[in-house]
Short mmCIF file of C-alpha atoms in Angstrom, two decimals:
data_model
loop_
_atom_site.label_atom_id
_atom_site.label_comp_id
_atom_site.label_asym_id
_atom_site.label_seq_id
_atom_site.Cartn_x
_atom_site.Cartn_y
_atom_site.Cartn_z
CA MET A 1 -0.03 -0.02 -0.10
CA GLN A 2 1.50 3.17 -1.08
CA TYR A 3 0.81 6.66 0.59
CA LEU A 4 1.46 10.16 -0.46
CA VAL A 5 3.15 12.24 2.42
CA SER A 6 2.96 15.77 1.74
CA VAL A 7 4.89 18.66 3.08
CA ILE A 8 2.50 21.55 3.82
CA GLU A 9 4.63 24.69 3.15
CA GLN A 10 3.14 27.78 4.55
CA PHE A 11 3.32 31.15 2.59
CA LEU A 12 3.08 34.63 4.49
CA PRO A 13 1.11 37.48 3.57
CA GLY A 14 1.84 38.51 0.07
CA GLY A 15 2.66 34.77 -1.23
CA VAL A 16 6.15 35.03 0.01
CA ARG A 17 7.47 31.92 0.90
CA GLU A 18 8.32 31.49 4.53
CA LYS A 19 11.55 30.51 4.06
CA GLU A 20 13.56 32.26 1.24
CA THR A 21 15.13 29.82 -1.23
CA GLY A 22 14.77 25.86 -1.54
CA SER A 23 12.61 25.14 1.33
CA ALA A 24 14.68 24.04 4.19
CA THR A 25 17.30 25.68 6.45
CA ALA A 26 20.46 23.82 6.56
CA SER A 27 19.71 21.98 9.63
CA GLU A 28 16.18 20.85 8.59
CA ALA A 29 18.08 19.72 5.46
CA ALA A 30 20.33 17.73 7.39
CA ALA A 31 17.34 16.10 8.99
CA ILE A 32 15.47 15.17 6.24
CA ASP A 33 18.43 13.71 4.82
CA LYS A 34 18.66 11.48 7.89
CA PHE A 35 14.92 10.40 7.61
CA ASN A 36 15.41 9.55 3.92
CA ASP A 37 18.23 7.05 4.84
CA GLN A 38 16.35 5.63 7.35
CA LEU A 39 13.12 5.34 5.00
CA ILE A 40 15.42 3.50 2.56
CA ALA A 41 17.27 1.36 5.14
CA GLU A 42 13.72 0.20 6.75
CA GLY A 43 12.36 -0.29 3.04
CA TYR A 44 9.75 2.22 3.39
CA TRP A 45 10.94 4.53 0.53
CA VAL A 46 9.25 4.93 -2.92
CA PHE A 47 10.21 8.62 -3.93
CA ALA A 48 10.72 11.68 -2.73
CA GLY A 49 11.33 15.41 -3.57
CA GLY A 50 11.01 19.04 -2.65
CA LEU A 51 9.28 21.19 -4.92
CA ASP A 52 9.99 24.68 -6.11
CA SER A 53 7.56 27.67 -5.08
CA PRO A 54 4.33 27.98 -6.64
CA SER A 55 5.19 30.83 -8.63
CA THR A 56 7.19 28.99 -10.95
CA ALA A 57 4.39 26.83 -12.04
CA THR A 58 2.71 26.44 -15.20
CA VAL A 59 -0.85 25.12 -15.73
CA ILE A 60 -1.85 23.11 -19.32
CA ASP A 61 -5.34 22.68 -20.20
CA ASN A 62 -5.89 20.36 -23.60
CA ARG A 63 -9.20 19.78 -22.79
CA GLY A 64 -10.53 21.13 -25.32
CA ASP A 65 -9.50 22.08 -29.05
CA GLU A 66 -7.01 24.71 -28.36
CA LEU A 67 -3.92 24.08 -26.11
CA ALA A 68 -3.38 26.47 -23.45
CA PHE A 69 -0.60 27.53 -20.80
CA THR A 70 -0.89 29.59 -17.97
CA ASP A 71 1.67 30.74 -15.74
CA GLY A 72 1.19 30.48 -12.15
CA PRO A 73 -0.17 27.88 -9.95
CA PHE A 74 -3.84 26.77 -10.55
CA LEU A 75 -4.68 27.59 -7.04
CA GLU A 76 -3.91 30.52 -4.91
CA SER A 77 -3.54 29.85 -1.34
CA LYS A 78 -1.77 30.31 1.95
CA GLU A 79 -0.49 27.05 1.97
CA HIS A 80 1.33 24.72 -0.66
CA LEU A 81 2.65 21.48 -1.47
CA GLY A 82 6.31 22.22 -0.61
CA GLY A 83 7.49 18.61 -1.27
CA PHE A 84 6.27 15.25 -0.81
CA TRP A 85 7.34 11.50 -0.36
CA ILE A 86 5.43 8.47 -1.22
CA ILE A 87 5.48 5.65 1.09
CA GLU A 88 5.00 2.08 0.66
CA ALA A 89 3.77 0.56 4.00
CA PRO A 90 1.39 -1.93 5.22
CA ASP A 91 -1.07 0.36 6.74
CA LEU A 92 -1.65 3.76 8.48
CA ASP A 93 -0.41 3.12 11.54
CA VAL A 94 2.66 2.75 10.27
CA VAL A 95 2.55 5.72 8.13
CA LEU A 96 1.58 7.98 10.79
CA GLY A 97 4.55 6.99 13.04
CA LEU A 98 6.71 7.76 10.12
CA ALA A 99 5.12 11.06 9.21
CA ALA A 100 5.51 12.12 12.61
CA GLN A 101 9.18 11.59 12.42
CA GLY A 102 9.14 13.48 9.04
CA SER A 103 7.24 16.33 10.29
CA LYS A 104 9.83 17.01 12.99
CA ALA A 105 12.66 16.55 10.46
CA CYS A 106 11.46 19.23 7.77
CA ASN A 107 9.90 21.06 10.66
CA ARG A 108 6.78 21.41 9.01
CA ARG A 109 2.96 20.01 9.31
CA ILE A 110 2.39 16.83 7.15
CA GLU A 111 -0.59 15.28 5.49
CA VAL A 112 -0.76 11.59 4.65
CA ARG A 113 -3.23 10.49 2.23
CA PRO A 114 -3.59 6.86 0.66
CA PHE A 115 -3.23 6.19 -3.21
CA LEU A 116 -6.58 4.91 -4.45
CA SER A 117 -6.43 1.17 -4.71
CA MET A 118 -8.59 -0.53 -7.28
CA MET B 1 -42.45 -15.66 25.72
CA PRO B 2 -41.01 -12.51 27.44
CA ASP B 3 -38.39 -14.95 28.73
CA ALA B 4 -36.81 -15.18 25.01
CA GLN B 5 -37.32 -11.14 24.59
CA GLN B 6 -35.29 -10.71 27.61
CA ALA B 7 -32.65 -12.92 26.70
CA VAL B 8 -32.48 -11.41 23.02
CA THR B 9 -32.03 -8.25 25.00
CA ARG B 10 -29.22 -9.22 27.20
CA ALA B 11 -27.49 -11.21 24.78
CA HIS B 12 -27.12 -7.92 22.73
CA ARG B 13 -25.73 -6.26 25.43
CA ASP B 14 -23.26 -8.95 26.42
CA GLU B 15 -22.51 -10.23 22.98
CA TRP B 16 -22.86 -7.49 20.15
CA ALA B 17 -19.47 -6.42 20.43
CA ARG B 18 -17.97 -9.99 20.55
CA VAL B 19 -19.79 -10.62 17.55
CA VAL B 20 -18.82 -7.65 15.70
CA ALA B 21 -15.24 -8.08 16.54
CA SER B 22 -14.95 -11.54 15.57
CA LEU B 23 -16.69 -11.05 12.08
CA THR B 24 -14.63 -8.34 11.65
CA LYS B 25 -11.40 -10.30 12.20
CA ARG B 26 -12.87 -13.29 9.95
CA PHE B 27 -14.15 -10.89 7.10
CA GLY B 28 -11.71 -8.02 7.27
CA ASP B 29 -14.68 -5.50 6.75
CA LEU B 30 -16.60 -3.57 9.42
CA ASP B 31 -19.95 -3.00 7.14
CA VAL B 32 -19.95 -6.63 6.42
CA ALA B 33 -19.61 -7.44 10.25
CA GLU B 34 -21.81 -4.73 11.22
CA GLU B 35 -24.67 -6.37 9.07
CA ALA B 36 -24.42 -9.67 9.83
CA ALA B 37 -24.30 -9.22 13.56
CA ALA B 38 -27.54 -7.10 12.92
CA GLU B 39 -29.15 -9.81 10.98
CA ALA B 40 -28.21 -12.35 13.67
CA PHE B 41 -29.78 -10.63 16.42
CA ALA B 42 -32.97 -9.95 14.18
CA THR B 43 -33.06 -13.71 13.76
CA ALA B 44 -32.65 -14.09 17.47
CA VAL B 45 -35.92 -12.03 17.87
CA ALA B 46 -37.79 -14.30 15.71
CA ARG B 47 -36.39 -17.33 16.32
CA TRP B 48 -35.69 -17.75 20.17
CA PRO B 49 -39.09 -17.24 21.34
CA VAL B 50 -40.51 -19.92 19.19
CA ALA B 51 -37.38 -22.62 19.17
CA GLY B 52 -36.14 -21.90 22.52
CA VAL B 53 -33.45 -19.73 23.99
CA PRO B 54 -29.82 -21.95 22.88
CA PRO B 55 -27.70 -22.88 25.35
CA ASN B 56 -24.70 -20.94 24.58
CA ARG B 57 -26.14 -17.76 22.99
CA GLY B 58 -22.49 -16.05 22.01
CA ALA B 59 -21.84 -19.29 19.81
CA TRP B 60 -25.13 -19.12 18.43
CA LEU B 61 -25.23 -15.75 17.72
CA THR B 62 -21.69 -15.50 16.25
CA THR B 63 -22.15 -18.95 14.21
CA THR B 64 -25.29 -17.24 12.84
CA ALA B 65 -24.09 -14.24 11.84
CA TYR B 66 -20.94 -15.71 10.09
CA ARG B 67 -23.35 -17.59 7.62
CA LYS B 68 -25.36 -14.30 6.96
CA ALA B 69 -21.98 -12.75 6.26
CA ILE B 70 -21.15 -15.91 4.03
CA ASP B 71 -24.71 -15.29 2.29
CA ARG B 72 -23.87 -11.75 1.83
CA ILE B 73 -20.81 -12.26 0.05
CA ARG B 74 -22.07 -14.96 -2.07
CA ARG B 75 -24.89 -13.24 -2.94
CA ASP B 76 -22.20 -10.01 -3.81
CA GLN B 77 -19.44 -12.34 -4.77
CA LYS B 78 -18.02 -9.43 -7.32
CA ARG B 79 -17.82 -7.02 -4.79
CA TYR B 80 -16.21 -9.12 -2.25
CA ASP B 81 -13.38 -9.56 -4.66
CA LYS B 82 -12.48 -6.25 -4.33
CA GLN B 83 -12.82 -6.17 -0.49
CA LYS B 84 -10.30 -9.09 -0.16
CA GLU B 85 -7.75 -6.70 -1.68
CA ALA B 86 -9.03 -3.88 0.56
CA GLN B 87 -9.20 -6.28 3.65
CA LEU B 88 -8.64 -4.75 7.34
CA LEU B 89 -5.24 -5.61 8.42
CA TYR B 90 -4.65 -7.62 11.83
CA ASP B 91 -2.03 -9.03 13.75
CA ASP B 92 -1.64 -12.87 13.17
CA GLU B 93 1.15 -13.03 15.62
CA PRO B 94 0.43 -14.55 18.88
CA PRO B 95 -0.58 -11.75 21.24
CA LYS B 96 2.31 -9.98 23.24
CA PRO B 97 1.79 -9.92 27.00
CA LEU B 98 -0.24 -7.18 27.24
CA GLY B 99 -2.55 -7.20 30.60
CA ALA B 100 -4.20 -10.36 31.25
CA ILE B 101 -6.78 -10.65 28.41
CA HIS B 102 -6.09 -10.11 24.66
CA ASP B 103 -9.71 -9.87 23.20
CA ASP B 104 -10.90 -9.05 19.48
CA ARG B 105 -13.09 -6.70 21.16
CA LEU B 106 -9.88 -4.39 22.48
CA ARG B 107 -9.01 -4.49 18.37
CA LEU B 108 -12.27 -2.97 17.58
CA ILE B 109 -12.19 -0.21 20.17
CA PHE B 110 -8.85 1.08 19.18
CA THR B 111 -10.04 0.99 15.60
CA CYS B 112 -13.18 2.74 16.02
CA CYS B 113 -11.29 5.43 18.57
CA HIS B 114 -8.36 5.79 15.90
CA PRO B 115 -6.86 9.21 16.12
CA ALA B 116 -7.07 9.38 12.14
CA LEU B 117 -10.78 9.79 12.64
CA ALA B 118 -12.71 13.14 13.62
CA MET B 119 -13.85 12.95 17.25
CA ASP B 120 -17.64 12.74 16.31
CA ALA B 121 -17.03 10.07 14.10
CA ARG B 122 -15.22 8.26 16.83
CA VAL B 123 -18.00 8.34 19.19
CA ALA B 124 -20.78 7.43 16.63
CA LEU B 125 -18.52 4.52 15.56
CA THR B 126 -17.70 3.31 18.83
CA LEU B 127 -21.19 3.67 20.10
CA ARG B 128 -22.56 1.89 17.01
CA MET B 129 -19.88 -1.15 16.57
CA VAL B 130 -18.73 -1.59 20.12
CA GLY B 131 -21.83 -0.62 22.27
CA GLY B 132 -24.48 -1.74 19.34
CA LEU B 133 -26.61 1.20 19.60
CA THR B 134 -28.62 2.12 16.48
CA VAL B 135 -28.34 5.11 14.40
CA PRO B 136 -31.44 6.31 15.22
CA GLU B 137 -30.74 5.78 18.73
CA ILE B 138 -27.41 7.76 18.49
CA ALA B 139 -29.05 10.20 16.64
CA ARG B 140 -31.76 10.85 19.70
CA ALA B 141 -28.96 10.64 22.30
CA PHE B 142 -27.11 13.59 20.85
CA VAL B 143 -30.22 15.42 19.22
CA VAL B 144 -28.99 15.56 15.83
CA GLN B 145 -30.38 14.15 12.23
CA GLU B 146 -30.26 10.62 11.80
CA SER B 147 -28.64 11.16 8.48
CA THR B 148 -25.86 13.03 10.44
CA ILE B 149 -24.75 9.99 12.00
CA GLY B 150 -25.45 7.63 9.39
CA GLN B 151 -22.82 9.70 6.89
CA ARG B 152 -20.38 9.75 9.89
CA ILE B 153 -20.52 6.31 10.71
CA THR B 154 -19.93 5.64 6.82
CA ARG B 155 -17.64 8.10 6.07
CA ALA B 156 -15.24 6.57 9.02
CA LYS B 157 -15.64 3.08 7.78
CA ALA B 158 -14.87 4.32 4.18
CA LYS B 159 -11.81 6.15 5.65
CA ILE B 160 -10.76 3.23 7.81
CA LYS B 161 -10.60 1.03 4.60
CA ALA B 162 -8.95 3.22 2.25
CA ALA B 163 -6.56 4.47 4.34
CA ARG B 164 -5.88 1.28 5.76
CA ILE B 165 -6.57 1.75 9.45
CA PRO B 166 -5.22 -1.42 11.22
CA TYR B 167 -7.76 -3.82 13.27
CA ARG B 168 -5.15 -4.78 15.57
CA MET B 169 -3.64 -3.75 19.06
CA PRO B 170 -1.50 -0.65 18.96
CA SER B 171 2.26 -0.70 19.41
CA THR B 172 3.65 -0.72 22.92
CA THR B 173 5.04 2.84 22.10
CA ASP B 174 1.89 3.98 20.88
CA LEU B 175 -0.35 2.41 23.49
CA PRO B 176 -0.66 4.90 26.41
CA ALA B 177 -1.59 7.84 23.94
CA ARG B 178 -4.14 5.50 22.20
CA VAL B 179 -5.88 4.59 25.32
CA SER B 180 -6.19 8.18 26.55
CA GLY B 181 -7.70 8.36 23.31
CA VAL B 182 -10.32 5.94 23.87
CA LEU B 183 -10.96 7.24 27.36
CA ALA B 184 -11.59 10.60 25.75
CA VAL B 185 -14.05 9.13 23.60
CA LEU B 186 -15.97 7.28 26.57
CA PHE B 187 -16.08 10.24 28.76
CA LEU B 188 -17.36 12.55 25.84
CA VAL B 189 -20.20 9.91 25.68
CA PHE B 190 -20.59 10.15 29.64
CA ASN B 191 -20.68 14.22 29.66
CA GLU B 192 -23.13 14.52 27.36
CA GLY B 193 -25.47 12.15 29.01
CA TYR B 194 -24.64 13.74 32.40
CA LEU B 195 -24.70 17.66 31.29
CA ALA B 196 -26.98 17.06 28.34
CA THR B 197 -26.97 20.35 26.29
CA GLY B 198 -29.87 21.61 24.19
CA SER B 199 -32.87 23.72 25.40
CA ASP B 200 -35.48 21.22 24.78
CA THR B 201 -34.10 18.13 25.99
CA ASP B 202 -33.68 16.24 29.26
CA PRO B 203 -31.35 17.37 31.94
CA VAL B 204 -29.83 14.10 32.15
CA ARG B 205 -29.69 11.37 29.40
CA ASN B 206 -29.35 8.19 31.73
CA ASP B 207 -29.13 6.10 28.55
CA LEU B 208 -25.86 7.65 27.58
CA THR B 209 -24.09 7.65 30.89
CA ALA B 210 -25.22 4.11 31.42
CA GLU B 211 -23.79 3.44 28.18
CA ALA B 212 -20.46 4.82 29.06
CA ILE B 213 -20.06 3.32 32.15
CA ARG B 214 -20.85 -0.09 30.29
CA LEU B 215 -18.18 0.62 27.51
CA THR B 216 -15.58 1.75 30.33
CA ARG B 217 -16.15 -1.24 32.44
CA LEU B 218 -15.42 -3.77 29.13
CA LEU B 219 -12.61 -1.47 28.95
CA ARG B 220 -11.44 -1.88 32.32
CA GLU B 221 -12.14 -5.87 31.89
CA LEU B 222 -9.95 -6.02 29.02
CA MET B 223 -6.78 -3.62 30.02
CA PRO B 224 -7.05 -4.65 33.56
CA GLN B 225 -3.35 -3.08 34.34
CA ASP B 226 -4.61 0.34 32.90
CA GLY B 227 -5.02 2.61 35.85
CA GLU B 228 -6.57 5.42 34.10
CA ALA B 229 -9.30 3.16 32.72
CA ALA B 230 -9.80 2.14 36.34
CA GLY B 231 -9.79 5.91 37.23
CA LEU B 232 -12.18 6.78 34.45
CA LEU B 233 -14.65 3.86 35.56
CA ALA B 234 -14.44 5.00 39.09
CA LEU B 235 -15.05 8.64 38.18
CA MET B 236 -18.11 8.20 36.14
CA LEU B 237 -19.40 5.50 39.13
CA LEU B 238 -19.04 8.22 41.73
CA ILE B 239 -20.56 11.05 39.29
CA GLU B 240 -23.30 8.60 38.39
CA ALA B 241 -24.26 7.77 41.96
CA ARG B 242 -25.58 11.29 42.85
CA ARG B 243 -27.50 11.32 39.79
CA ALA B 244 -31.20 10.79 41.93
CA ALA B 245 -30.15 13.79 43.92
CA ARG B 246 -28.47 16.26 41.36
CA VAL B 247 -31.90 17.28 39.51
CA SER B 248 -34.85 18.49 41.83
CA ALA B 249 -38.68 17.34 41.10
CA SER B 250 -38.85 20.70 39.46
CA GLY B 251 -36.03 20.12 37.08
CA GLU B 252 -33.67 22.17 38.93
CA LEU B 253 -29.62 21.14 39.25
CA VAL B 254 -28.99 20.93 43.05
CA PRO B 255 -25.31 21.52 44.12
CA LEU B 256 -23.26 19.14 45.68
CA GLY B 257 -23.81 20.78 49.19
CA GLU B 258 -27.60 20.81 49.04
CA GLN B 259 -28.09 17.31 47.94
CA ASP B 260 -29.99 14.56 49.85
CA ARG B 261 -26.61 12.42 50.28
CA GLY B 262 -29.29 9.69 51.45
CA ALA B 263 -30.47 9.77 47.65
CA TRP B 264 -27.25 8.39 46.55
CA ASP B 265 -26.50 5.08 45.00
CA ALA B 266 -24.41 3.66 47.98
CA GLY B 267 -23.75 0.64 45.90
CA LEU B 268 -22.04 2.54 43.16
CA ILE B 269 -20.24 4.98 45.62
CA THR B 270 -18.62 1.55 47.59
CA GLU B 271 -17.56 0.59 44.05
CA GLY B 272 -16.07 4.02 43.08
CA HIS B 273 -14.00 4.24 46.15
CA GLN B 274 -12.87 0.46 46.40
CA LEU B 275 -11.58 1.37 42.70
CA VAL B 276 -9.82 4.48 44.01
CA ARG B 277 -8.35 2.84 46.69
CA GLU B 278 -7.08 -0.20 44.55
CA ARG B 279 -5.41 2.75 42.32
CA LEU B 280 -3.76 4.39 45.40
CA ALA B 281 -2.50 0.72 46.64
CA ALA B 282 -0.82 0.66 43.34
CA GLY B 283 1.49 2.87 44.37
CA VAL B 284 1.93 4.49 40.35
CA ALA B 285 1.84 7.86 39.77
CA PRO B 286 -1.89 8.91 39.02
CA GLY B 287 -2.79 10.21 35.90
CA ARG B 288 -5.84 12.67 34.90
CA TYR B 289 -8.79 10.48 35.57
CA GLN B 290 -7.40 8.66 38.44
CA LEU B 291 -7.11 12.12 40.49
CA LEU B 292 -10.56 13.34 39.25
CA ALA B 293 -11.74 10.01 40.50
CA ALA B 294 -9.88 10.88 43.93
CA ILE B 295 -11.51 14.21 44.31
CA ASN B 296 -15.03 12.81 43.66
CA ALA B 297 -14.28 10.34 46.39
CA VAL B 298 -13.24 13.22 48.68
CA HIS B 299 -16.71 14.41 47.92
CA THR B 300 -18.44 11.52 48.53
CA SER B 301 -16.92 10.19 51.63
CA GLY B 302 -18.96 12.54 54.18
CA ARG B 303 -22.26 12.31 55.52
CA ASP B 304 -22.42 15.91 55.10
CA ILE B 305 -20.82 18.88 52.96
CA ARG B 306 -19.64 20.38 56.31
CA ASP B 307 -17.33 16.79 56.54
CA THR B 308 -15.68 17.47 53.16
CA ASP B 309 -11.75 17.18 53.93
CA TRP B 310 -10.87 20.34 51.16
CA SER B 311 -7.16 20.26 52.16
CA GLN B 312 -7.42 16.82 50.63
CA VAL B 313 -9.45 18.16 47.55
CA VAL B 314 -7.07 21.24 46.63
CA ALA B 315 -4.15 18.85 47.24
CA LEU B 316 -5.41 16.64 44.58
CA TYR B 317 -6.22 19.76 42.43
CA ASP B 318 -2.50 20.75 42.94
CA GLN B 319 -1.33 17.21 41.54
CA LEU B 320 -3.81 17.69 38.88
CA VAL B 321 -2.92 21.03 37.64
CA ARG B 322 0.51 19.84 37.27
CA LEU B 323 -0.58 17.23 34.66
CA ASP B 324 -3.55 19.66 33.27
CA ARG B 325 -3.04 23.06 32.53
CA SER B 326 -6.89 23.54 31.54
CA PRO B 327 -8.15 26.74 33.05
CA ILE B 328 -11.36 24.50 33.65
CA ILE B 329 -9.19 22.45 36.23
CA ALA B 330 -7.82 25.96 37.44
CA LEU B 331 -11.46 27.14 37.98
CA ASN B 332 -12.38 24.18 39.76
CA ARG B 333 -9.55 24.12 42.34
CA ALA B 334 -10.26 27.76 42.85
CA ILE B 335 -13.63 26.79 43.96
CA ALA B 336 -12.03 24.50 46.48
CA VAL B 337 -9.71 26.92 47.65
CA ALA B 338 -12.63 29.38 48.38
CA GLU B 339 -13.49 26.63 51.15
CA ILE B 340 -9.96 27.00 52.73
CA ASP B 341 -8.91 30.67 52.29
CA GLY B 342 -12.17 32.34 51.51
CA PRO B 343 -14.09 33.57 48.76
CA GLU B 344 -12.03 36.62 48.16
CA VAL B 345 -8.66 34.70 47.60
CA ALA B 346 -10.94 32.41 45.26
CA LEU B 347 -12.14 35.22 43.39
CA GLY B 348 -8.72 36.59 42.78
CA THR B 349 -7.87 33.46 41.01
CA VAL B 350 -11.05 33.07 39.01
CA ASP B 351 -10.58 36.40 37.62
CA HIS B 352 -7.24 35.71 36.13
CA LEU B 353 -9.17 32.89 34.26
CA ALA B 354 -11.58 35.62 32.22
CA GLY B 355 -9.12 35.62 29.31
CA THR B 356 -9.73 31.93 28.45
CA LEU B 357 -12.96 31.44 30.42
CA ALA B 358 -15.36 34.47 29.15
CA GLY B 359 -17.31 31.93 27.06
CA TYR B 360 -17.53 29.43 29.70
CA HIS B 361 -20.89 29.31 31.85
CA ALA B 362 -19.05 27.71 34.83
CA TYR B 363 -16.52 30.39 34.94
CA HIS B 364 -19.73 32.85 35.59
CA ALA B 365 -21.26 30.76 37.79
CA ALA B 366 -18.46 30.46 40.12
CA ARG B 367 -17.75 34.10 40.28
CA ALA B 368 -21.40 34.95 40.88
CA ASP B 369 -21.77 32.43 43.88
CA LEU B 370 -17.98 33.67 45.24
CA LEU B 371 -19.25 37.37 44.88
CA ARG B 372 -22.86 36.53 46.44
CA ARG B 373 -20.67 35.15 49.31
CA LEU B 374 -18.43 38.00 49.49
CA GLY B 375 -22.09 40.31 49.63
CA ARG B 376 -21.20 41.86 46.21
CA GLY B 377 -24.52 41.52 44.98
CA GLN B 378 -24.98 43.78 42.01
CA GLU B 379 -21.65 42.33 40.59
CA SER B 380 -22.81 38.74 41.68
CA ARG B 381 -26.26 39.62 39.65
CA ALA B 382 -24.52 40.26 36.27
CA ALA B 383 -22.03 37.23 36.72
CA TYR B 384 -25.57 34.92 37.34
CA ASP B 385 -26.91 36.80 34.04
CA GLU B 386 -23.73 35.92 32.25
CA ALA B 387 -24.05 32.00 33.31
CA ILE B 388 -27.58 31.78 32.67
CA GLU B 389 -26.89 33.20 28.68
CA LEU B 390 -24.38 30.69 28.31
CA ALA B 391 -25.55 27.32 30.46
CA GLY B 392 -26.92 24.96 27.81
CA ASN B 393 -28.39 22.45 30.15
CA THR B 394 -31.85 23.23 31.25
CA ALA B 395 -31.48 22.21 35.08
CA GLU B 396 -28.58 24.10 35.34
CA SER B 397 -30.39 27.17 33.95
CA ALA B 398 -33.28 26.97 36.42
CA TYR B 399 -30.95 26.41 39.22
CA LEU B 400 -28.54 29.69 38.32
CA THR B 401 -32.13 31.43 37.57
CA ARG B 402 -33.29 30.84 40.92
CA ARG B 403 -30.08 31.77 42.73
CA ARG B 404 -29.83 35.04 41.05
CA ASP B 405 -33.63 35.56 41.88
CA GLN B 406 -32.73 35.06 45.61
CA LEU B 407 -30.38 37.73 45.69
CA PHE B 408 -32.92 39.96 44.97
CA ARG B 409 -35.85 38.61 47.21
CA PRO B 410 -36.48 41.49 49.71
CA GLY B 411 -35.83 40.66 53.24
CA ASN B 412 -33.17 38.12 51.77
CA ALA B 413 -30.46 39.47 54.15
CA ALA B 414 -27.67 37.54 53.00
CA ALA B 415 -27.34 39.32 49.74
CA GLY B 416 -30.26 41.28 48.88
CA ALA B 417 -29.82 43.68 52.03
CA LEU B 418 -26.29 44.86 50.94
CA ASP B 419 -27.33 45.16 47.28
CA ALA B 420 -28.05 49.14 46.29
CA ASP B 421 -31.06 47.79 43.98
#
């Protein structure tokens, strides 16, 4: 069973990222690296990555006849997806335990969501 | 045959959770378990008066429910194939030594009270799956629409399945937090019964307090080593014991000091005191519920309110304040302090809580009483007004209104004479 573990990035008024560049301070980055190593060692790791700021996003719409590109995020909000892990775990309790460590490591709130299993 | 009806009622109370728990384990699906259990009990209602009450009711119900579940699965084979993939997980390993008894019902309780579910969903799910209350019963008890309760339960079950909330005991590290989550659900059910909110509802809903006690007894039976489960049970028993004396014939709340202690339930008090003593003897630092139970044990010890050992009450609150920084605990401590150091000292403490408790009726009620005792009638009246405005419980409003009006009754020397009005 796979879970998307999202990092909730908060934005200051005016849409400025709380932390200037990238997402994490040096000590946060070190803690995240350590946490990632642990995920790999324990066999939970599937994928992970940090995301650049929403202002670098482009929205693509090719539903109709004409392809359209739009600059910027599809949704303006105070909170954005700052990064994520995809974790393979047997059940929610395991993921919640890992996410608790992840939240500590990156010093941000985290959301856990199961992938749809068909 | 009324005996058979009684047997079904009794079996429902004693066996429902066990049937649901064992079916959930077998089929890995709360929906299937719930439906099959309900069908088995419906069959018992029809069959037992005719064919007689089976000697082993639990086994009969479980077997019948198993058959019903299998029938349903056969009827709905396609759906089952999907279900099998999404089966609830449970631990197949032999139980670790965790208290004396390892029971499927415990898994059921921990699943229903899982912290990833919203509190109102945990409450509804626990009452339905563990308590065996029907959706209309739960809706009535909480004075909400049946469809609301139904949706809460359906949504919770869907999340349990989709997110794979496991059907097993929490890990040893998670256990204390998970147990306290379960206790919070049970205490919420009890409190909703004990101080029912809503202007057109009974001030006390016995069905909810009784159900909370029954489920807490079950938890205590399943986790005999857990001090807080024992503490919560003792607390509920000592509060429940005073039920008959707590609301007057005219529907007004009667405060502890004015209650007819002869109307208290001596059996429940003895049991509550016994549990508190047991916990004291255990020599383990008490948690929140054990301290609250101990405070209630002191309150129910004397023959008269004047016999109350207030210094003991304050000492227990001092311990509690260290565990629980809640302003409500601080408020209750101040009320006890008033009995030792006088209302003026207590009022000083209470006034400090204004920032956090200004929207809480008991804060204003406590202030009103302290101000009354200090002869500050006008301020007392204003505080009673605020308390009445905020009180959600009919018996409590009635009591507060009478106290307020007594302040101004001509000839009431205690307060009225001092008041300028």
